[in-house]
mmCIF file of C-alpha atoms in Angstrom:
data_model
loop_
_atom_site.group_PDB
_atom_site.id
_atom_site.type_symbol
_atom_site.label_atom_id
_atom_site.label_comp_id
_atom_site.label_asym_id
_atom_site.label_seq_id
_atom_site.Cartn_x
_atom_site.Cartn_y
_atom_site.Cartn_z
ATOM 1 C CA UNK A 46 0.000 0.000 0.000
ATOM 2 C CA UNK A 47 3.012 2.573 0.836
ATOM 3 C CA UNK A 48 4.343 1.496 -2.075
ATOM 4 C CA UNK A 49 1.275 2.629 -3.966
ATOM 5 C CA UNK A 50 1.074 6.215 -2.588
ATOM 6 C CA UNK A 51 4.954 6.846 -3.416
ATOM 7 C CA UNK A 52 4.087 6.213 -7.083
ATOM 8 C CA UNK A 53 1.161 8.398 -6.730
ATOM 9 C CA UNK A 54 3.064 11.049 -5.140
ATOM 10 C CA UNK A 55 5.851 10.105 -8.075
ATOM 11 C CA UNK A 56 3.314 11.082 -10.858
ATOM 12 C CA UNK A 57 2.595 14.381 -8.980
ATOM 13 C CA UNK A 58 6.040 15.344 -8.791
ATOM 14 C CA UNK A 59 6.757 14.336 -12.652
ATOM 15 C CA UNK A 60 3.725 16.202 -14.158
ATOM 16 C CA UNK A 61 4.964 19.351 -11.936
ATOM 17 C CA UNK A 62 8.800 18.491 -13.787
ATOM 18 C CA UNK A 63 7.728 17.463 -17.399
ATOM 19 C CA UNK A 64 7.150 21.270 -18.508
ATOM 20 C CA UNK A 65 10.599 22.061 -17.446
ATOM 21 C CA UNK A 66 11.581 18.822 -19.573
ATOM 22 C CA UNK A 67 10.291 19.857 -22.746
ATOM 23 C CA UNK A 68 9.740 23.771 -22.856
ATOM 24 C CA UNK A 69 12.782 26.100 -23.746
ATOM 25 C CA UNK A 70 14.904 28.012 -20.909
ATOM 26 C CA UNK A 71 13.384 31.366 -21.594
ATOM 27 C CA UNK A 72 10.161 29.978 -21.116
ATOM 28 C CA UNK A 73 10.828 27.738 -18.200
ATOM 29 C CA UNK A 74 12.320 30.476 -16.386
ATOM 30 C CA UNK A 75 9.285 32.381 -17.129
ATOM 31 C CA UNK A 76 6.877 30.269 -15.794
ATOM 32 C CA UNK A 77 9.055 29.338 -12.757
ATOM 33 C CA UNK A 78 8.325 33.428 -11.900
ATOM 34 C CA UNK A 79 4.580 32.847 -12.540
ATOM 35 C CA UNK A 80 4.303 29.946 -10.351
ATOM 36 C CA UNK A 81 6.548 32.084 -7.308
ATOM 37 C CA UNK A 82 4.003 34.720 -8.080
ATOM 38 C CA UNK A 83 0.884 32.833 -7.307
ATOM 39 C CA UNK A 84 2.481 31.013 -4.695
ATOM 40 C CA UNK A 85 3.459 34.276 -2.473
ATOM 41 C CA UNK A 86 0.087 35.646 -1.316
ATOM 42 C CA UNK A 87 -1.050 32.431 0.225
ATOM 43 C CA UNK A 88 2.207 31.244 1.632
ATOM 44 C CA UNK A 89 1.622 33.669 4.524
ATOM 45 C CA UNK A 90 3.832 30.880 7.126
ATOM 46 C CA UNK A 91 7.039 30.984 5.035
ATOM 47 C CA UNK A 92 6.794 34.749 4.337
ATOM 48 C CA UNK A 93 6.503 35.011 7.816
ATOM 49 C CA UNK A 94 9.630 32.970 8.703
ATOM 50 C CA UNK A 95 11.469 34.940 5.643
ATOM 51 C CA UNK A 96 10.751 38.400 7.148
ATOM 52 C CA UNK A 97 11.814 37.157 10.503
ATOM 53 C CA UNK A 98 14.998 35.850 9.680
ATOM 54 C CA UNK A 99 15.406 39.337 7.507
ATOM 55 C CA UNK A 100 15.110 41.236 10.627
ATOM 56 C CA UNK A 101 17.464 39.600 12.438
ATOM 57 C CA UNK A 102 20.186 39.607 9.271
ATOM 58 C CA UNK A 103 19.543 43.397 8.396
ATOM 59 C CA UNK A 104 18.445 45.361 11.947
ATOM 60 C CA UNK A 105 18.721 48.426 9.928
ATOM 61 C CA UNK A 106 16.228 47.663 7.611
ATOM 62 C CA UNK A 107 12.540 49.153 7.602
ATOM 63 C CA UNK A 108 9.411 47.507 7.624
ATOM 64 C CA UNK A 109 8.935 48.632 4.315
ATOM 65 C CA UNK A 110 12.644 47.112 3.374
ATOM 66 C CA UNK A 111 12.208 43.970 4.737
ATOM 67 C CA UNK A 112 8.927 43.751 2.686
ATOM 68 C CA UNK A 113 10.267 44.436 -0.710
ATOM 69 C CA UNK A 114 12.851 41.887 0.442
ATOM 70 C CA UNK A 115 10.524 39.384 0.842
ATOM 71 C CA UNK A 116 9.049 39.907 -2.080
ATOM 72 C CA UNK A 117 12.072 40.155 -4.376
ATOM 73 C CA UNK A 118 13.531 36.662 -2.700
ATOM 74 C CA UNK A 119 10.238 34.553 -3.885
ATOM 75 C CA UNK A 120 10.441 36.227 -7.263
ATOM 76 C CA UNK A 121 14.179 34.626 -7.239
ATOM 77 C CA UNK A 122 12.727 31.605 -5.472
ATOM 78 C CA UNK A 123 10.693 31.082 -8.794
ATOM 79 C CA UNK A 124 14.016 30.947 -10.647
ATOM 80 C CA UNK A 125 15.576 28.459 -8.599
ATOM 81 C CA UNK A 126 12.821 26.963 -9.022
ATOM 82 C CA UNK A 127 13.185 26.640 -12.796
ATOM 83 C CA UNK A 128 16.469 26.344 -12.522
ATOM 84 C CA UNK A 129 16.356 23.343 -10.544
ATOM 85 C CA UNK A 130 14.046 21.483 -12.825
ATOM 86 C CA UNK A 131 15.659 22.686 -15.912
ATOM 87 C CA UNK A 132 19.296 22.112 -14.966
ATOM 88 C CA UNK A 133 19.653 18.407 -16.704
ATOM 89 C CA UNK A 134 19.581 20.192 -19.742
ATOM 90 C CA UNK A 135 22.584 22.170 -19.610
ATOM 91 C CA UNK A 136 24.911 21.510 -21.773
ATOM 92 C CA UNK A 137 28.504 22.755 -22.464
ATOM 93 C CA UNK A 138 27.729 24.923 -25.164
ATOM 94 C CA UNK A 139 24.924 26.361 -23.418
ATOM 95 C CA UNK A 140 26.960 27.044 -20.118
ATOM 96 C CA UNK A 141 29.659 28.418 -22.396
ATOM 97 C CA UNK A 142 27.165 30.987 -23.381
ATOM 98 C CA UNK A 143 25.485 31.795 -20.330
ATOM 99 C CA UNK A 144 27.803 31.534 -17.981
ATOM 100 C CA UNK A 145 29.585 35.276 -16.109
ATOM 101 C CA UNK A 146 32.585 34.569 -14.449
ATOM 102 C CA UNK A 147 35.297 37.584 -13.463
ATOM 103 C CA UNK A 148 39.047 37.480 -14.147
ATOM 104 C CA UNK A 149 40.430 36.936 -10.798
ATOM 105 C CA UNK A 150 37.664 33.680 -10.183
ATOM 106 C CA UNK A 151 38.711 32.059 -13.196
ATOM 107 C CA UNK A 152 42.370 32.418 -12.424
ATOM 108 C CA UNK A 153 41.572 30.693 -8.787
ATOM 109 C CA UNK A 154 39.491 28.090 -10.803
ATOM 110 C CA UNK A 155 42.712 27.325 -13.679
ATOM 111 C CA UNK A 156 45.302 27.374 -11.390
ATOM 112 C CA UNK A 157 43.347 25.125 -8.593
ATOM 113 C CA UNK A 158 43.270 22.329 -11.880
ATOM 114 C CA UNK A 159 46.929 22.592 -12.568
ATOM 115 C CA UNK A 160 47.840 21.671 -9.032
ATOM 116 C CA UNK A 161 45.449 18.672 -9.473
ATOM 117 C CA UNK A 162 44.868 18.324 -5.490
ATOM 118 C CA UNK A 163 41.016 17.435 -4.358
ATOM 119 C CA UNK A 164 38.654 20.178 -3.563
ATOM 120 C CA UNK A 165 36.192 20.790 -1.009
ATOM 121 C CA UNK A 166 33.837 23.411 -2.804
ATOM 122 C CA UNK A 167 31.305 24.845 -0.604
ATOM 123 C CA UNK A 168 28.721 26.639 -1.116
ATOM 124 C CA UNK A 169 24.952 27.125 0.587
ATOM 125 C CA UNK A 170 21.547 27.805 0.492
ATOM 126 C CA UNK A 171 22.781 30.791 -1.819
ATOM 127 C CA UNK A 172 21.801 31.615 -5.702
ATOM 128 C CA UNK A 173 21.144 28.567 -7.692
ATOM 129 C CA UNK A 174 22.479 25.969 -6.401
ATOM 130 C CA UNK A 175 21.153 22.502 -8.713
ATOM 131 C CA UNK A 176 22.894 25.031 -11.345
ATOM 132 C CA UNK A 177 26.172 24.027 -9.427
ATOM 133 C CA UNK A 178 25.581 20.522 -9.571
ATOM 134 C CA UNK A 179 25.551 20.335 -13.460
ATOM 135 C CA UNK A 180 28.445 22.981 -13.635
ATOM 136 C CA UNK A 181 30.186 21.025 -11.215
ATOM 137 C CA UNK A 182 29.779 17.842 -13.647
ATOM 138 C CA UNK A 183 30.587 19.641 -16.931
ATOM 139 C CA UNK A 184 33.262 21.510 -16.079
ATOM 140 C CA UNK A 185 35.322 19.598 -13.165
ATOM 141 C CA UNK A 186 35.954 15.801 -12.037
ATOM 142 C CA UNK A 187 32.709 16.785 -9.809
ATOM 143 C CA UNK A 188 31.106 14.875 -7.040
ATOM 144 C CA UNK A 189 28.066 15.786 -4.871
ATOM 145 C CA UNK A 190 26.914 14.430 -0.917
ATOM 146 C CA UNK A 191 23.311 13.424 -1.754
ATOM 147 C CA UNK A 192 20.910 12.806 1.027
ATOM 148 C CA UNK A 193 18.598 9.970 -0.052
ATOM 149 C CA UNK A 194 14.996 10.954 -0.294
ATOM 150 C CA UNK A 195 11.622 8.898 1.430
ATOM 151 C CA UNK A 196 10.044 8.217 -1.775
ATOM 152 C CA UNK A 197 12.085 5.506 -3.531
ATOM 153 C CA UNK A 198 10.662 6.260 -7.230
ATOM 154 C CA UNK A 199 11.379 10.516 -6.255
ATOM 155 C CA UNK A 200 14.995 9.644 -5.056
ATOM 156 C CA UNK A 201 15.741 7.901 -8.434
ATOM 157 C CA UNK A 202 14.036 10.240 -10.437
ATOM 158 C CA UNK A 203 16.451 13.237 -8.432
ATOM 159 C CA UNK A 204 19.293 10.867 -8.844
ATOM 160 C CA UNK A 205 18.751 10.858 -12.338
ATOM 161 C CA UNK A 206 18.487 14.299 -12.639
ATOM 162 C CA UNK A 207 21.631 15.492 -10.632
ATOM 163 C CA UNK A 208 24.138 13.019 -12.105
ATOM 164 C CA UNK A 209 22.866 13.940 -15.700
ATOM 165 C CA UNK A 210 26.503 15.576 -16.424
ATOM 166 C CA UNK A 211 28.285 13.269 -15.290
ATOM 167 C CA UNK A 212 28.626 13.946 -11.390
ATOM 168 C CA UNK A 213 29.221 11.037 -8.927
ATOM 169 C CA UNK A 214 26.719 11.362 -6.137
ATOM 170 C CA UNK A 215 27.812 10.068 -2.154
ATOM 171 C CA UNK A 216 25.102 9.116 0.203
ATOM 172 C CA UNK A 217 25.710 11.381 3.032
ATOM 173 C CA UNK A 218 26.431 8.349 5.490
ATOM 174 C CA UNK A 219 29.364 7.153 3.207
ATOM 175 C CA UNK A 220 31.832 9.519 4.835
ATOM 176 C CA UNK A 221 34.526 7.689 3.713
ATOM 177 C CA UNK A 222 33.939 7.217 0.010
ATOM 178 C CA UNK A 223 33.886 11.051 0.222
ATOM 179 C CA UNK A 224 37.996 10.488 1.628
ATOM 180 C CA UNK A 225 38.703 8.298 -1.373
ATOM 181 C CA UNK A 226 37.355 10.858 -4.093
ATOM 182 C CA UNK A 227 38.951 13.750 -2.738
ATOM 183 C CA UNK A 228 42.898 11.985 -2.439
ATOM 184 C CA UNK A 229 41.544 10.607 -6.616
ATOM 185 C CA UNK A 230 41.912 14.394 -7.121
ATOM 186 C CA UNK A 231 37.765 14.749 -6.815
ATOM 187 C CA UNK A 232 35.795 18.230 -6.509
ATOM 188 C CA UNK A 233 33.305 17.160 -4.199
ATOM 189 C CA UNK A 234 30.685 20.003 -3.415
ATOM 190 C CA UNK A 235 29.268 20.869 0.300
ATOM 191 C CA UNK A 236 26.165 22.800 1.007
ATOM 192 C CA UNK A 237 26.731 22.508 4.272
ATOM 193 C CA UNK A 238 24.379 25.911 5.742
ATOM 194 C CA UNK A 239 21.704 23.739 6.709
ATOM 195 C CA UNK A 240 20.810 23.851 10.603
ATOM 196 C CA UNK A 241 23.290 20.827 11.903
ATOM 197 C CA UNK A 242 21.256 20.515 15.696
ATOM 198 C CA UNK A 243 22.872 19.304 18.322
ATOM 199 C CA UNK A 244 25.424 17.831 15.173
ATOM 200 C CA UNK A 245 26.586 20.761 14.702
ATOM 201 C CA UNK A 246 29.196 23.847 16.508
ATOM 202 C CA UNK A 247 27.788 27.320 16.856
ATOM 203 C CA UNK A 248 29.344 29.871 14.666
ATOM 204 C CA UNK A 249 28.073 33.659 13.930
ATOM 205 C CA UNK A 250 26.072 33.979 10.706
ATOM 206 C CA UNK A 251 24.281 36.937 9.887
ATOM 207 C CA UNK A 252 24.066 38.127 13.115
ATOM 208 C CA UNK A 253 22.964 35.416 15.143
ATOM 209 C CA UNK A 254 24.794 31.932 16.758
ATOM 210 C CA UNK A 255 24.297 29.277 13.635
ATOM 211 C CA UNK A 256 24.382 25.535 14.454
ATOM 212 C CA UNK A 257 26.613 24.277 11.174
ATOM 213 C CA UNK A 258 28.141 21.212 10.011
ATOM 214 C CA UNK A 259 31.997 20.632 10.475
ATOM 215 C CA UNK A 260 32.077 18.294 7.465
ATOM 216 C CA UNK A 261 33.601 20.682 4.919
ATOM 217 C CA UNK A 262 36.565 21.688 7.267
ATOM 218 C CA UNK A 263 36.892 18.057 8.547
ATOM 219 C CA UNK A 264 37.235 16.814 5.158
ATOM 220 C CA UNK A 265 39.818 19.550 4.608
ATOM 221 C CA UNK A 266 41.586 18.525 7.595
ATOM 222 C CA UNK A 267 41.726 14.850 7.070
ATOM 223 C CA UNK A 268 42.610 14.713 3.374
ATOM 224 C CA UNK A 269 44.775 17.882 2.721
ATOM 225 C CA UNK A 270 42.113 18.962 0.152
ATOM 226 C CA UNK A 271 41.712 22.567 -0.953
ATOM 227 C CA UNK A 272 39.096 25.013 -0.091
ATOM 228 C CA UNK A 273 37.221 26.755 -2.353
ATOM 229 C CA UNK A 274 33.900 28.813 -1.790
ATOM 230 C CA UNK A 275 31.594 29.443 -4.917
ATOM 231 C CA UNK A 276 28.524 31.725 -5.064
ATOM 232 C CA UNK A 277 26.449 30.375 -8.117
ATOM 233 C CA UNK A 278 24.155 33.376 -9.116
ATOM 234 C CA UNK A 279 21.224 33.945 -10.888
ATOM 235 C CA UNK A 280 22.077 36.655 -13.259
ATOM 236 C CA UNK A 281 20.281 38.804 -15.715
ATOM 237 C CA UNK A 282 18.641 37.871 -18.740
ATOM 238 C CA UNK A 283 19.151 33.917 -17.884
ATOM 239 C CA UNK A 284 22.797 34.367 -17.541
ATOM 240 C CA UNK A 285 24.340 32.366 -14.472
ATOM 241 C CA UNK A 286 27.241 34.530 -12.649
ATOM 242 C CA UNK A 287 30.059 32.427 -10.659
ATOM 243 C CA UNK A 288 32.352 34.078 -8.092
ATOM 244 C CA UNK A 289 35.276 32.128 -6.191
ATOM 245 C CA UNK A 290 36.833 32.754 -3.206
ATOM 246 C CA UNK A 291 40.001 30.918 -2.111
ATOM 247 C CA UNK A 292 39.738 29.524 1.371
ATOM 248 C CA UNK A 293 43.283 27.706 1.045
ATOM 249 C CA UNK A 294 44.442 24.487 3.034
ATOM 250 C CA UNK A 295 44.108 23.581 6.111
ATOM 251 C CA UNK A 296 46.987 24.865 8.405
ATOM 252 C CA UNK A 297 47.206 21.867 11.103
ATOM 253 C CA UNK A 298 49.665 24.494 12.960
ATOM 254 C CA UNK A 299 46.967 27.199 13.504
ATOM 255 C CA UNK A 300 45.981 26.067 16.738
ATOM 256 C CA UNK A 301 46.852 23.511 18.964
ATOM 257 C CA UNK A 302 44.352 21.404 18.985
ATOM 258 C CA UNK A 303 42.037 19.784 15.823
ATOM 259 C CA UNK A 304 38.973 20.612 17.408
ATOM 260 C CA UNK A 305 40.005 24.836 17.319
ATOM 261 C CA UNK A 306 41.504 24.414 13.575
ATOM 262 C CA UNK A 307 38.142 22.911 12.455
ATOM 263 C CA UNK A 308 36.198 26.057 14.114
ATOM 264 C CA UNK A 309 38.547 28.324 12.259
ATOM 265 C CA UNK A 310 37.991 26.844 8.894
ATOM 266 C CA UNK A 311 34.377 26.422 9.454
ATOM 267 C CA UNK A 312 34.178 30.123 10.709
ATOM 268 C CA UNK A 313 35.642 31.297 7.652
ATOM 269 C CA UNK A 314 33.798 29.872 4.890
ATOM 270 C CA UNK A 315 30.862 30.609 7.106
ATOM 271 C CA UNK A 316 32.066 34.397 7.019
ATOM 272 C CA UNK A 317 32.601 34.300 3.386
ATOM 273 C CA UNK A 318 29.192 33.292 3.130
ATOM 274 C CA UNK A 319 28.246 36.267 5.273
ATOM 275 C CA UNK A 320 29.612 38.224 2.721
ATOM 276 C CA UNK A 321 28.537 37.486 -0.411
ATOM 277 C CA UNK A 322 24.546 36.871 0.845
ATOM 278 C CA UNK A 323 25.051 40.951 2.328
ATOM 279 C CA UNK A 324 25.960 41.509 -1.588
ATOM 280 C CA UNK A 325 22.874 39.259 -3.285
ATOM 281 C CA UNK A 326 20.375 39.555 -0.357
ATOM 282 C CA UNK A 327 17.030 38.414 -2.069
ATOM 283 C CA UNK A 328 19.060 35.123 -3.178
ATOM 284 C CA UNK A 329 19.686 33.630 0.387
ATOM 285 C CA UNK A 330 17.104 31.076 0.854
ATOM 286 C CA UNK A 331 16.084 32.978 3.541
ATOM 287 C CA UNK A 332 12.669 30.374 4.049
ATOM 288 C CA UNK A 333 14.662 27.914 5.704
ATOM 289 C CA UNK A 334 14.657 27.778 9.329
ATOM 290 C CA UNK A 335 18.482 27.989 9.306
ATOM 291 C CA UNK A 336 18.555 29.686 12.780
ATOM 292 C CA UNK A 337 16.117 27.037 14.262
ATOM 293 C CA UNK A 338 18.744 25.545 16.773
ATOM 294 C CA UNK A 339 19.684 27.925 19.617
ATOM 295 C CA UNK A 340 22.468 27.639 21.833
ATOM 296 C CA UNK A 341 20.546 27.516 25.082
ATOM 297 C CA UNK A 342 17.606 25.618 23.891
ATOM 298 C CA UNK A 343 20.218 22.497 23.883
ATOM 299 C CA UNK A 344 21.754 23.893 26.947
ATOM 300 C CA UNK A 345 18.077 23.233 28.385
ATOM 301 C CA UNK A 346 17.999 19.850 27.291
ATOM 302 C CA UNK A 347 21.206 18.395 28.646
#
C-alpha cells in the first residue's frame, strides 16, 4: 500500500517536472516566476519565517525594506525553481554561453586544476544551487553528498536528474567514500548551511549563533584537500554569474588542537558566506529555518 502512494506522489512530482523537460529556458524560467508569483500571497507561514529571519540579518532595515525583500527573494525563489528542474539540460555549449565569471575567479578556478589536489567546494543555500551541480559535472571531475529521499521512485528520479553531467553522487552516510574521491583528485561540493542541531558547533552567521556542520573543514583537515567557496548566481537575462573565493588548506599548525583548527575553517567559509549573501540579499534562501537551533535551547535539554 506505501508502495502505492509513493508512485502516486511520483506522478505528482513528474507532471509538476515534465514542462521544465520539454519547454525552452526562456520559457521555463518564465513560468518558474509565474508559479513564485501565485504562490506568495497564500504562503503567509514561510513569508513570515522569511521576514523574521530578515530582521534579524539586516536590523537596519525598515518595515517597508524587509517587505520588498521578501518579495524580491520569492520572485528569485521562482528561478531556482526553474532552474532546478531545468538544470539536466545544460549543456557545455549552453553554459559556455550563459555563464559570467570575473578574471580573478577564473584564475583561482585554472590554477586550482593545474595543481590537481582534491577540492572541497562549498557553497549554501545561496543563488542557484542545482545550477552548481551540473556545472560542477561539466566543467570539473565533480562529485556531490546526496541525502537519499523517502520516496524511492522521487529519489531515483532526483538521482537521475543530478548526475545527468556526469557527477558522482555520495550518500551522506558514506563519509569515507567522500575520503577516497577527494585523495583521486575529486571536486566534491558541500552545502553545508543547513541547521546541523545538536550535530553541529555554533558559529556567527548573519548576526545570530548558527548551528553548522563541520564536514567541509573536517574533510579539509583529514585529506589535505583545498578550499574553495563558490557563489552560483542567478544573473540577468538567464545568464548564471560564478564568483570564487580561495579559502586555502588547512593549516594543522593554527591552533593547537584539531577541534580549534576545524572552528577556524568552518568560521571562515561561514564568514565568506556572510559576505557574499550581504551583496545578493534576495538570493539567500532565507525560508529555511536555518537559525532554528539555539544555543541555550540544547543547553536546556542536557
Amino acid at each position: 500500500m506505501k508502495q502505492i502512494g509513493y508512485f502516486i506522489s511520483f506522478l505528482i512530482v513528474y507532471l509538476f517536472y515534465f514542462p521544465f523537460k520539454v519547454l525552452p529556458y526562456k520559457w521555463c524560467l518564465a513560468y518558474g516566476i509565474f508559479l513564485a508569483k501565485l504562490i506568495y500571497p497564500l504562503d503567509k507561514k514561510h513569508r513570515k519565517v522569511a521576514a523574521d529571519n530578515i530582521r534579524f540579518a539586516f536590523p537596519a532595515y525598515t518595515e517597508v525594506q524587509i517587505h520588498n525583500l521578501v518579495k524580491a527573494h520569492y520572485r528569485h525563489l521562482g528561478i531556482l525553481l526553474a532552474h532546478t528542474l531545468w538544470a539536466p539540460r545544460m549543456t557545455r555549449k549552453w553554459l559556455d554561453k550563459n555563464l559570467i565569471i570575473d578574471s580573478e575567479s577564473l584564475q583561482i578556478e585554472e590554477e586550482t586544476k593545474k595543481q590537481g589536489v582534491g577540492v572541497i567546494l562549498i557553497s549554501g543555500h545561496f543563488g542557484t544551487w542545482e545550477i552548481l551541480v551540473q556545472f560542477l559535472g561539466i566543467r570539473m571531475k565533480g562529485g556531490g553528498i546526496y541525502k537519499k529521499v523517502r520516496n524511492p521512485f522521487v529519489d531515483q528520479l532526483l538521482r537521475r536528474m543530478r548526475s545527468k553531467n556526469g557527477v558522482v553522487l555520495v550518500p551522506v552516510q558514506e563519509s569515507t567514500q567522500v575520503i577516497k574521491l577527494l585523495k583521486q583528485g575529486y571536486w566534491i561540493g558541500f552545502g553545508a548551511d543547513q541547521n546541523a542541531g545538536k550535530a553541529g558547533i555554533f558559529v556567527p552567521f548573519m548576526n545570530r549563533q548558527a548551528s553548522t556542520f563541520v564536514g567541509p573543514a573536517l574533510m579539509a583537515y583529514l585529506t589535505g584537500a583545498k578550499m574553495l567557496y563558490y557563489s552560483v548566481l542567478a544573473g540577468p537575462d538567464g545568464k548564471v554569474i560564478v564568483r570564487v573565493k580561495d579559502l586555502g588548506f588547512v593549516d594543522k599548525k593554527l591552533y593547537p588542537s584539531k577541534d580549534d583548527v576545524i572552528r577556524h575553517y568552518t568560521e571562515l567559509w561561514t564568514k565568506t558566506l556572510e559576505e557574499e549573501v550581504k551583496l545578493f540579499p534576495e538570493q539567500y534562501f532565507w525560508v529555511h529555518r536555518r537559525w532554528r537551533t539555539q544555543p541555550q535551547a540544547i543547553e536546556n535539554n542536557q
